[in-house]
Amino acid sequence: MSDESETDGGVVRETDARPFGLPRWVSLLLPLVLLAVVLGVFVVGSPLPETGGQPLPDVSITHTTIPDDETVVLHATNNGPDSVTISQVLVDEAYWNFEVRGAGGDRTLAPMESARVVLPYHWNPGWDLEAVLVLSDGATFHHAIVAPSETPGLTLDLLWTLALVGLFVGVIPVALGMLWFPAIRSMSDRWLHAILLFAVGVLGFLAVDAGFEALELAEQVPSAFEGTALVVLGVLGSLLLVQSVSAWRQGRAASGDSRASSGLWIAYLVALGIGLHNLAEGLAIGSSFALGRVSLGAFLVVGFMLHNVTEGPAVVAPVARGERPALGHFAALGVLAGAPVILGGWIGSLAYSPTLGAVFLAIGVGAILQVSWEIAGLVREGNGRLASATNMLAFLAGLAVMYVTDLFVAL
Amino acid sequence: MPSLGYERAGAVTARLEERLTDRLVGEQSVSRRTVLGSLGVAGSAALGLGSTRGSASAGHEDDEDHHGNFGAVDEYRDRDFDPHEFLRAFNTGRNGQDAVPQDVYEEDGRTVREFEFTAVDVPITIAPGVEFSAWAYNGQVPGPTIRAVEGDLIRVRFENFGRHGHTIHPHVKNVNPAMDGIPQNGPGVIDAGEDPFTYEWIAQPAGVHFYHCHSLPLKEHLHRGLYGAIIVDPDPERVRENPADYTNDHPSQITDALVEDMVAEAKTRNHEYDENDAVDEMVMVMNSFDTNFDGGNEVYAANTRAFAYGVGETDGKGNWKPGETKRPIQIDKTRRQRVYLVNATEFDLVNSFHTHSQFFDYYDHGTTLTPTHQTIDTVMQCQAQRGIVELDYSDHQPGLYMFHAHQSEFAELGWMSFFEVV
């Protein structure tokens, strides 16, 4: 990796860069100015012939919150290119009174604008409701509220509960998993590599699982925000970001920075990837609370613990060789990997939206993919054969263990 | 509870409207309708009539029921059609709506009542803020109510300005197939831009009847709004001569006293007799609208506008206010009330009319002068069925008395109304 000298390091070249004697900044801006002019002509002059056909209104009701037993709140977003006006609201096929909040004081939503439709409705716990927004042109948008139950508001109690849940399903299992460190350290290279591939299996499963979940959520994202594209962007974006950090590290290592070449970096990257994944996990827990959709019984917590304990060895395996890092690093790794569950829980309960959920999940997936790549590199550097029989079986075991433990966590 | 604020509200609103539209003349970006729309709210708010219930982001903490209330939110801003005006608008040739050109004259010893009908495509407001692309006779749904006396000639000159071909098919006894108003007979459909066609029908039998477009597809032409009522008043002289035609009783049961009763009843039904002035007459066409084209209705109403005869605002505890455009039908308890009821509901098999705390006599199709149902509080009608409902509130205390379709779904989707007995 000593090819650094091939680039010019960002130094401006002195070529004959003064066409027509214009300064450089003018030549940079000129295309933009011309673009603005062309756009202006197009918008004002509308040179295209009238093609006919009205764009159809498109409104999505992303989710519902139920703050108390006499109120239902629909969260609606206008996806269409034109403004829409919510003229009436039906609840179970009856016109009902309502208020629109968050749309600038009226009932009209500009394109991509979101608002809350507040219904004073004395609902029955567990009895489904059908809400319909009727727009000014009579178009209707339906939303089924399945088995309504109250959404807990923001209270210290809730934050504390979520912190506790996060501690039990995130921090503690990862920390427990990290206790395998001495055992991993004493293993032969062959078995260490198997453990590393096991970790890749764990991560691979998480990536697939979270990826599908992100795509599922993307369907609920208002179509104006292009949910699927957002997920792809999230995955690639985080992959490339983490990869660039990694590449930067490799650069440093090549130029003789010993700290940068240690396995600790990789351990931190793994912890970051798992942390991002756990953030999304926390988000799911928090939003389930927010939507009144969860009964986090002991069984679920046990499931999460089993599921997450395997993330511990994945974090510490990269530092199994060489000098044992200071204990502080272990603490930091554990917090980085596990604590985001708490953070995600808080975010999810306070500001749930399918868009946010899909983005966080996608970011987690990207980070995990990069980290898996990194671990594979670690095995190769340790003179191991990536695709040995042991390694393949270990990878498979990682996938299988995650699948089985995932069965305990059907949120 | 002052319940007579409508006129004052209307006057203030009109003045405000005028002032603002004058001020905005020439400003192309502000359409007259937007101005009028926002003024509707301003006007009523100025009078404290509270049309702002449930409006956007209102921090209303007044005495409204915390469980919420059913009913369409907001008032009607479009004043092109007023169900309260329509309710008592009869076009007799002599008197009627300004928007319906009409005339009455003698021809070969017969009274001719002549009307000009047009078909137009027009957006109508069916719930506050909800517009429906209607096809309408003379720009209104329901179409103008035609009123004639038994034996008169009804002459309707029909011109089509819509996109589709339309007809007028009358539910009267019609002896000339060319005048039946169907695509397969006579002039067929009258296309847009085609020369006007003049339909002629003898007004018979006495009763309340229905007219509608009979173009295909039938469902669409009907539910888009091409229908209305024809009222044929009985001729008391004819009743005296042929009493058996006006009752379901067997001829052996027709006594002199019964004949005199029937003649008296006929006089109250005939708009050309003074006895008719003592009766408060109303037309209610029960209709419905499918706004999202799924073959089911989003709005039900009597005379098109959801909840137009409901109260403006209520706390559900007996405290209510009339709205500016949604308000109960005021009736004088000393007068007899007569409702000409027509069912034009599309997509549903039946509709119904139910009165609270009150029973009524019902005359199916209005073709008899003795009731076909006595002392009932609910009557059902299938599509195109109609009848006369006669009500007496003379021994009721003043106040609100609800009436509505007793399909609770229809009631909650707009077909819910009140009489305010004063």
PDB file of N, CA, C and O in Angstrom, chain B residues 302-352:
ATOM      1  N   ALA B 302     -79.818  13.862   2.524  1.00  0.00           N
ATOM      2  CA  ALA B 302     -81.091  14.262   1.972  1.00  0.00           C
ATOM      3  C   ALA B 302     -80.789  15.584   1.289  1.00  0.00           C
ATOM      4  O   ALA B 302     -80.281  16.509   1.922  1.00  0.00           O
ATOM      5  N   ASN B 303     -81.030  15.653  -0.011  1.00  0.00           N
ATOM      6  CA  ASN B 303     -80.708  16.835  -0.804  1.00  0.00           C
ATOM      7  C   ASN B 303     -79.214  17.146  -0.833  1.00  0.00           C
ATOM      8  O   ASN B 303     -78.775  18.260  -0.594  1.00  0.00           O
ATOM      9  N   THR B 304     -78.422  16.129  -1.089  1.00  0.00           N
ATOM     10  CA  THR B 304     -77.032  16.238  -1.518  1.00  0.00           C
ATOM     11  C   THR B 304     -75.978  16.530  -0.474  1.00  0.00           C
ATOM     12  O   THR B 304     -74.916  15.953  -0.511  1.00  0.00           O
ATOM     13  N   ARG B 305     -76.250  17.458   0.453  1.00  0.00           N
ATOM     14  CA  ARG B 305     -75.151  17.851   1.328  1.00  0.00           C
ATOM     15  C   ARG B 305     -75.215  17.147   2.677  1.00  0.00           C
ATOM     16  O   ARG B 305     -76.208  17.252   3.405  1.00  0.00           O
ATOM     17  N   ALA B 306     -74.122  16.439   2.990  1.00  0.00           N
ATOM     18  CA  ALA B 306     -74.061  15.670   4.234  1.00  0.00           C
ATOM     19  C   ALA B 306     -74.338  16.569   5.430  1.00  0.00           C
ATOM     20  O   ALA B 306     -73.738  17.640   5.552  1.00  0.00           O
ATOM     21  N   PHE B 307     -75.245  16.142   6.273  1.00  0.00           N
ATOM     22  CA  PHE B 307     -75.540  16.820   7.538  1.00  0.00           C
ATOM     23  C   PHE B 307     -76.041  18.254   7.377  1.00  0.00           C
ATOM     24  O   PHE B 307     -76.005  19.035   8.320  1.00  0.00           O
ATOM     25  N   ALA B 308     -76.490  18.629   6.150  1.00  0.00           N
ATOM     26  CA  ALA B 308     -76.887  20.020   5.938  1.00  0.00           C
ATOM     27  C   ALA B 308     -78.046  20.414   6.844  1.00  0.00           C
ATOM     28  O   ALA B 308     -78.197  21.580   7.201  1.00  0.00           O
ATOM     29  N   TYR B 309     -78.890  19.457   7.223  1.00  0.00           N
ATOM     30  CA  TYR B 309     -80.002  19.766   8.127  1.00  0.00           C
ATOM     31  C   TYR B 309     -79.691  19.322   9.554  1.00  0.00           C
ATOM     32  O   TYR B 309     -80.586  19.114  10.370  1.00  0.00           O
ATOM     33  N   GLY B 310     -78.410  19.146   9.840  1.00  0.00           N
ATOM     34  CA  GLY B 310     -78.004  18.796  11.200  1.00  0.00           C
ATOM     35  C   GLY B 310     -77.746  20.067  11.996  1.00  0.00           C
ATOM     36  O   GLY B 310     -78.020  21.170  11.539  1.00  0.00           O
ATOM     37  N   VAL B 311     -77.218  19.915  13.204  1.00  0.00           N
ATOM     38  CA  VAL B 311     -76.882  21.112  13.973  1.00  0.00           C
ATOM     39  C   VAL B 311     -75.441  21.488  13.651  1.00  0.00           C
ATOM     40  O   VAL B 311     -74.651  20.652  13.224  1.00  0.00           O
ATOM     41  N   GLY B 312     -75.108  22.756  13.853  1.00  0.00           N
ATOM     42  CA  GLY B 312     -73.744  23.200  13.534  1.00  0.00           C
ATOM     43  C   GLY B 312     -72.750  22.668  14.527  1.00  0.00           C
ATOM     44  O   GLY B 312     -71.666  22.237  14.189  1.00  0.00           O
ATOM     45  N   GLU B 313     -73.137  22.697  15.788  1.00  0.00           N
ATOM     46  CA  GLU B 313     -72.195  22.313  16.819  1.00  0.00           C
ATOM     47  C   GLU B 313     -72.979  21.843  18.029  1.00  0.00           C
ATOM     48  O   GLU B 313     -73.995  22.427  18.382  1.00  0.00           O
ATOM     49  N   THR B 314     -72.486  20.798  18.654  1.00  0.00           N
ATOM     50  CA  THR B 314     -73.178  20.332  19.859  1.00  0.00           C
ATOM     51  C   THR B 314     -72.154  19.771  20.823  1.00  0.00           C
ATOM     52  O   THR B 314     -71.081  19.331  20.426  1.00  0.00           O
ATOM     53  N   ASP B 315     -72.484  19.839  22.109  1.00  0.00           N
ATOM     54  CA  ASP B 315     -71.570  19.224  23.071  1.00  0.00           C
ATOM     55  C   ASP B 315     -72.073  17.851  23.477  1.00  0.00           C
ATOM     56  O   ASP B 315     -71.525  17.207  24.356  1.00  0.00           O
ATOM     57  N   GLY B 316     -73.149  17.410  22.831  1.00  0.00           N
ATOM     58  CA  GLY B 316     -73.687  16.100  23.156  1.00  0.00           C
ATOM     59  C   GLY B 316     -74.449  16.100  24.474  1.00  0.00           C
ATOM     60  O   GLY B 316     -74.846  15.057  24.965  1.00  0.00           O
ATOM     61  N   LYS B 317     -74.643  17.289  25.060  1.00  0.00           N
ATOM     62  CA  LYS B 317     -75.366  17.361  26.336  1.00  0.00           C
ATOM     63  C   LYS B 317     -76.570  18.291  26.211  1.00  0.00           C
ATOM     64  O   LYS B 317     -77.031  18.867  27.187  1.00  0.00           O
ATOM     65  N   GLY B 318     -77.036  18.477  25.014  1.00  0.00           N
ATOM     66  CA  GLY B 318     -78.225  19.296  24.835  1.00  0.00           C
ATOM     67  C   GLY B 318     -77.926  20.744  24.492  1.00  0.00           C
ATOM     68  O   GLY B 318     -78.829  21.513  24.189  1.00  0.00           O
ATOM     69  N   ASN B 319     -76.663  21.118  24.558  1.00  0.00           N
ATOM     70  CA  ASN B 319     -76.305  22.478  24.158  1.00  0.00           C
ATOM     71  C   ASN B 319     -75.850  22.458  22.708  1.00  0.00           C
ATOM     72  O   ASN B 319     -74.898  21.762  22.370  1.00  0.00           O
ATOM     73  N   TRP B 320     -76.543  23.220  21.875  1.00  0.00           N
ATOM     74  CA  TRP B 320     -76.206  23.161  20.463  1.00  0.00           C
ATOM     75  C   TRP B 320     -76.304  24.548  19.860  1.00  0.00           C
ATOM     76  O   TRP B 320     -76.935  25.446  20.417  1.00  0.00           O
ATOM     77  N   LYS B 321     -75.643  24.683  18.717  1.00  0.00           N
ATOM     78  CA  LYS B 321     -75.710  25.929  17.970  1.00  0.00           C
ATOM     79  C   LYS B 321     -75.963  25.589  16.516  1.00  0.00           C
ATOM     80  O   LYS B 321     -75.419  24.592  16.022  1.00  0.00           O
ATOM     81  N   PRO B 322     -76.748  26.406  15.835  1.00  0.00           N
ATOM     82  CA  PRO B 322     -76.889  26.191  14.406  1.00  0.00           C
ATOM     83  C   PRO B 322     -75.590  26.614  13.725  1.00  0.00           C
ATOM     84  O   PRO B 322     -74.930  27.552  14.170  1.00  0.00           O
ATOM     85  N   GLY B 323     -75.221  25.925  12.687  1.00  0.00           N
ATOM     86  CA  GLY B 323     -74.085  26.376  11.903  1.00  0.00           C
ATOM     87  C   GLY B 323     -74.581  27.383  10.892  1.00  0.00           C
ATOM     88  O   GLY B 323     -75.773  27.695  10.825  1.00  0.00           O
ATOM     89  N   GLU B 324     -73.656  27.884  10.112  1.00  0.00           N
ATOM     90  CA  GLU B 324     -74.045  28.872   9.125  1.00  0.00           C
ATOM     91  C   GLU B 324     -74.692  28.189   7.936  1.00  0.00           C
ATOM     92  O   GLU B 324     -75.677  28.668   7.383  1.00  0.00           O
ATOM     93  N   THR B 325     -74.150  27.043   7.553  1.00  0.00           N
ATOM     94  CA  THR B 325     -74.690  26.316   6.405  1.00  0.00           C
ATOM     95  C   THR B 325     -75.264  24.974   6.820  1.00  0.00           C
ATOM     96  O   THR B 325     -75.977  24.364   6.064  1.00  0.00           O
ATOM     97  N   LYS B 326     -74.910  24.510   8.001  1.00  0.00           N
ATOM     98  CA  LYS B 326     -75.484  23.267   8.504  1.00  0.00           C
ATOM     99  C   LYS B 326     -76.390  23.650   9.652  1.00  0.00           C
ATOM    100  O   LYS B 326     -75.915  24.089  10.695  1.00  0.00           O
ATOM    101  N   ARG B 327     -77.674  23.528   9.451  1.00  0.00           N
ATOM    102  CA  ARG B 327     -78.579  23.917  10.521  1.00  0.00           C
ATOM    103  C   ARG B 327     -79.886  23.154  10.377  1.00  0.00           C
ATOM    104  O   ARG B 327     -80.241  22.709   9.284  1.00  0.00           O
ATOM    105  N   PRO B 328     -80.623  23.019  11.464  1.00  0.00           N
ATOM    106  CA  PRO B 328     -81.869  22.251  11.417  1.00  0.00           C
ATOM    107  C   PRO B 328     -82.908  22.949  10.548  1.00  0.00           C
ATOM    108  O   PRO B 328     -82.838  24.146  10.292  1.00  0.00           O
ATOM    109  N   ILE B 329     -83.912  22.188  10.127  1.00  0.00           N
ATOM    110  CA  ILE B 329     -85.039  22.740   9.377  1.00  0.00           C
ATOM    111  C   ILE B 329     -86.025  23.305  10.389  1.00  0.00           C
ATOM    112  O   ILE B 329     -86.563  22.559  11.214  1.00  0.00           O
ATOM    113  N   GLN B 330     -86.234  24.596  10.346  1.00  0.00           N
ATOM    114  CA  GLN B 330     -87.178  25.191  11.294  1.00  0.00           C
ATOM    115  C   GLN B 330     -88.602  24.978  10.820  1.00  0.00           C
ATOM    116  O   GLN B 330     -88.919  25.240   9.659  1.00  0.00           O
ATOM    117  N   ILE B 331     -89.445  24.483  11.708  1.00  0.00           N
ATOM    118  CA  ILE B 331     -90.844  24.320  11.327  1.00  0.00           C
ATOM    119  C   ILE B 331     -91.741  24.930  12.391  1.00  0.00           C
ATOM    120  O   ILE B 331     -91.414  24.963  13.578  1.00  0.00           O
ATOM    121  N   ASP B 332     -92.865  25.413  11.913  1.00  0.00           N
ATOM    122  CA  ASP B 332     -93.870  26.039  12.775  1.00  0.00           C
ATOM    123  C   ASP B 332     -94.806  24.923  13.230  1.00  0.00           C
ATOM    124  O   ASP B 332     -95.466  24.270  12.413  1.00  0.00           O
ATOM    125  N   LYS B 333     -94.845  24.692  14.557  1.00  0.00           N
ATOM    126  CA  LYS B 333     -95.599  23.529  15.050  1.00  0.00           C
ATOM    127  C   LYS B 333     -97.096  23.628  14.768  1.00  0.00           C
ATOM    128  O   LYS B 333     -97.798  22.629  14.787  1.00  0.00           O
ATOM    129  N   THR B 334     -97.587  24.852  14.489  1.00  0.00           N
ATOM    130  CA  THR B 334     -99.023  24.990  14.252  1.00  0.00           C
ATOM    131  C   THR B 334     -99.413  24.561  12.850  1.00  0.00           C
ATOM    132  O   THR B 334    -100.594  24.395  12.538  1.00  0.00           O
ATOM    133  N   ARG B 335     -98.406  24.382  11.968  1.00  0.00           N
ATOM    134  CA  ARG B 335     -98.725  23.998  10.590  1.00  0.00           C
ATOM    135  C   ARG B 335     -98.477  22.509  10.382  1.00  0.00           C
ATOM    136  O   ARG B 335     -97.636  21.903  11.030  1.00  0.00           O
ATOM    137  N   ARG B 336     -99.246  21.963   9.470  1.00  0.00           N
ATOM    138  CA  ARG B 336     -99.039  20.567   9.102  1.00  0.00           C
ATOM    139  C   ARG B 336     -97.789  20.501   8.232  1.00  0.00           C
ATOM    140  O   ARG B 336     -97.539  21.387   7.419  1.00  0.00           O
ATOM    141  N   GLN B 337     -96.992  19.453   8.407  1.00  0.00           N
ATOM    142  CA  GLN B 337     -95.754  19.303   7.628  1.00  0.00           C
ATOM    143  C   GLN B 337     -95.923  18.177   6.626  1.00  0.00           C
ATOM    144  O   GLN B 337     -96.426  17.109   6.963  1.00  0.00           O
ATOM    145  N   ARG B 338     -95.498  18.451   5.388  1.00  0.00           N
ATOM    146  CA  ARG B 338     -95.601  17.420   4.361  1.00  0.00           C
ATOM    147  C   ARG B 338     -94.249  17.300   3.664  1.00  0.00           C
ATOM    148  O   ARG B 338     -93.690  18.284   3.187  1.00  0.00           O
ATOM    149  N   VAL B 339     -93.724  16.096   3.643  1.00  0.00           N
ATOM    150  CA  VAL B 339     -92.433  15.861   2.987  1.00  0.00           C
ATOM    151  C   VAL B 339     -92.649  15.013   1.746  1.00  0.00           C
ATOM    152  O   VAL B 339     -93.191  13.905   1.819  1.00  0.00           O
ATOM    153  N   TYR B 340     -92.273  15.548   0.609  1.00  0.00           N
ATOM    154  CA  TYR B 340     -92.240  14.748  -0.616  1.00  0.00           C
ATOM    155  C   TYR B 340     -90.889  14.039  -0.632  1.00  0.00           C
ATOM    156  O   TYR B 340     -89.856  14.674  -0.805  1.00  0.00           O
ATOM    157  N   LEU B 341     -90.924  12.732  -0.407  1.00  0.00           N
ATOM    158  CA  LEU B 341     -89.689  11.973  -0.192  1.00  0.00           C
ATOM    159  C   LEU B 341     -89.404  11.085  -1.413  1.00  0.00           C
ATOM    160  O   LEU B 341     -90.271  10.322  -1.843  1.00  0.00           O
ATOM    161  N   VAL B 342     -88.181  11.218  -1.950  1.00  0.00           N
ATOM    162  CA  VAL B 342     -87.801  10.453  -3.141  1.00  0.00           C
ATOM    163  C   VAL B 342     -86.467   9.764  -2.862  1.00  0.00           C
ATOM    164  O   VAL B 342     -85.566  10.384  -2.303  1.00  0.00           O
ATOM    165  N   ASN B 343     -86.346   8.509  -3.240  1.00  0.00           N
ATOM    166  CA  ASN B 343     -85.071   7.813  -3.022  1.00  0.00           C
ATOM    167  C   ASN B 343     -84.276   7.715  -4.313  1.00  0.00           C
ATOM    168  O   ASN B 343     -84.640   6.970  -5.218  1.00  0.00           O
ATOM    169  N   ALA B 344     -83.179   8.446  -4.382  1.00  0.00           N
ATOM    170  CA  ALA B 344     -82.293   8.391  -5.553  1.00  0.00           C
ATOM    171  C   ALA B 344     -80.949   7.773  -5.189  1.00  0.00           C
ATOM    172  O   ALA B 344     -79.959   7.977  -5.887  1.00  0.00           O
ATOM    173  N   THR B 345     -80.895   7.012  -4.100  1.00  0.00           N
ATOM    174  CA  THR B 345     -79.626   6.420  -3.655  1.00  0.00           C
ATOM    175  C   THR B 345     -79.138   5.362  -4.632  1.00  0.00           C
ATOM    176  O   THR B 345     -79.905   4.470  -5.009  1.00  0.00           O
ATOM    177  N   GLU B 346     -77.908   5.446  -5.013  1.00  0.00           N
ATOM    178  CA  GLU B 346     -77.326   4.446  -5.903  1.00  0.00           C
ATOM    179  C   GLU B 346     -76.458   3.497  -5.077  1.00  0.00           C
ATOM    180  O   GLU B 346     -75.951   3.886  -4.029  1.00  0.00           O
ATOM    181  N   PHE B 347     -76.296   2.279  -5.539  1.00  0.00           N
ATOM    182  CA  PHE B 347     -75.415   1.243  -4.960  1.00  0.00           C
ATOM    183  C   PHE B 347     -75.978   0.577  -3.703  1.00  0.00           C
ATOM    184  O   PHE B 347     -75.404  -0.400  -3.239  1.00  0.00           O
ATOM    185  N   ASP B 348     -77.009   1.120  -3.094  1.00  0.00           N
ATOM    186  CA  ASP B 348     -77.584   0.449  -1.933  1.00  0.00           C
ATOM    187  C   ASP B 348     -79.005   0.036  -2.278  1.00  0.00           C
ATOM    188  O   ASP B 348     -79.698   0.731  -3.005  1.00  0.00           O
ATOM    189  N   LEU B 349     -79.435  -1.089  -1.715  1.00  0.00           N
ATOM    190  CA  LEU B 349     -80.731  -1.623  -2.118  1.00  0.00           C
ATOM    191  C   LEU B 349     -81.879  -0.764  -1.641  1.00  0.00           C
ATOM    192  O   LEU B 349     -82.836  -0.534  -2.361  1.00  0.00           O
ATOM    193  N   VAL B 350     -81.798  -0.300  -0.402  1.00  0.00           N
ATOM    194  CA  VAL B 350     -82.894   0.515   0.126  1.00  0.00           C
ATOM    195  C   VAL B 350     -82.329   1.683   0.913  1.00  0.00           C
ATOM    196  O   VAL B 350     -81.181   1.681   1.334  1.00  0.00           O
ATOM    197  N   ASN B 351     -83.194   2.660   1.057  1.00  0.00           N
ATOM    198  CA  ASN B 351     -82.902   3.763   1.957  1.00  0.00           C
ATOM    199  C   ASN B 351     -84.133   3.890   2.855  1.00  0.00           C
ATOM    200  O   ASN B 351     -85.139   3.202   2.623  1.00  0.00           O
ATOM    201  N   SER B 352     -84.060   4.726   3.854  1.00  0.00           N
ATOM    202  CA  SER B 352     -85.212   4.814   4.751  1.00  0.00           C
ATOM    203  C   SER B 352     -85.304   6.196   5.371  1.00  0.00           C
ATOM    204  O   SER B 352     -84.385   7.012   5.255  1.00  0.00           O
TER     205      SER B 352
END
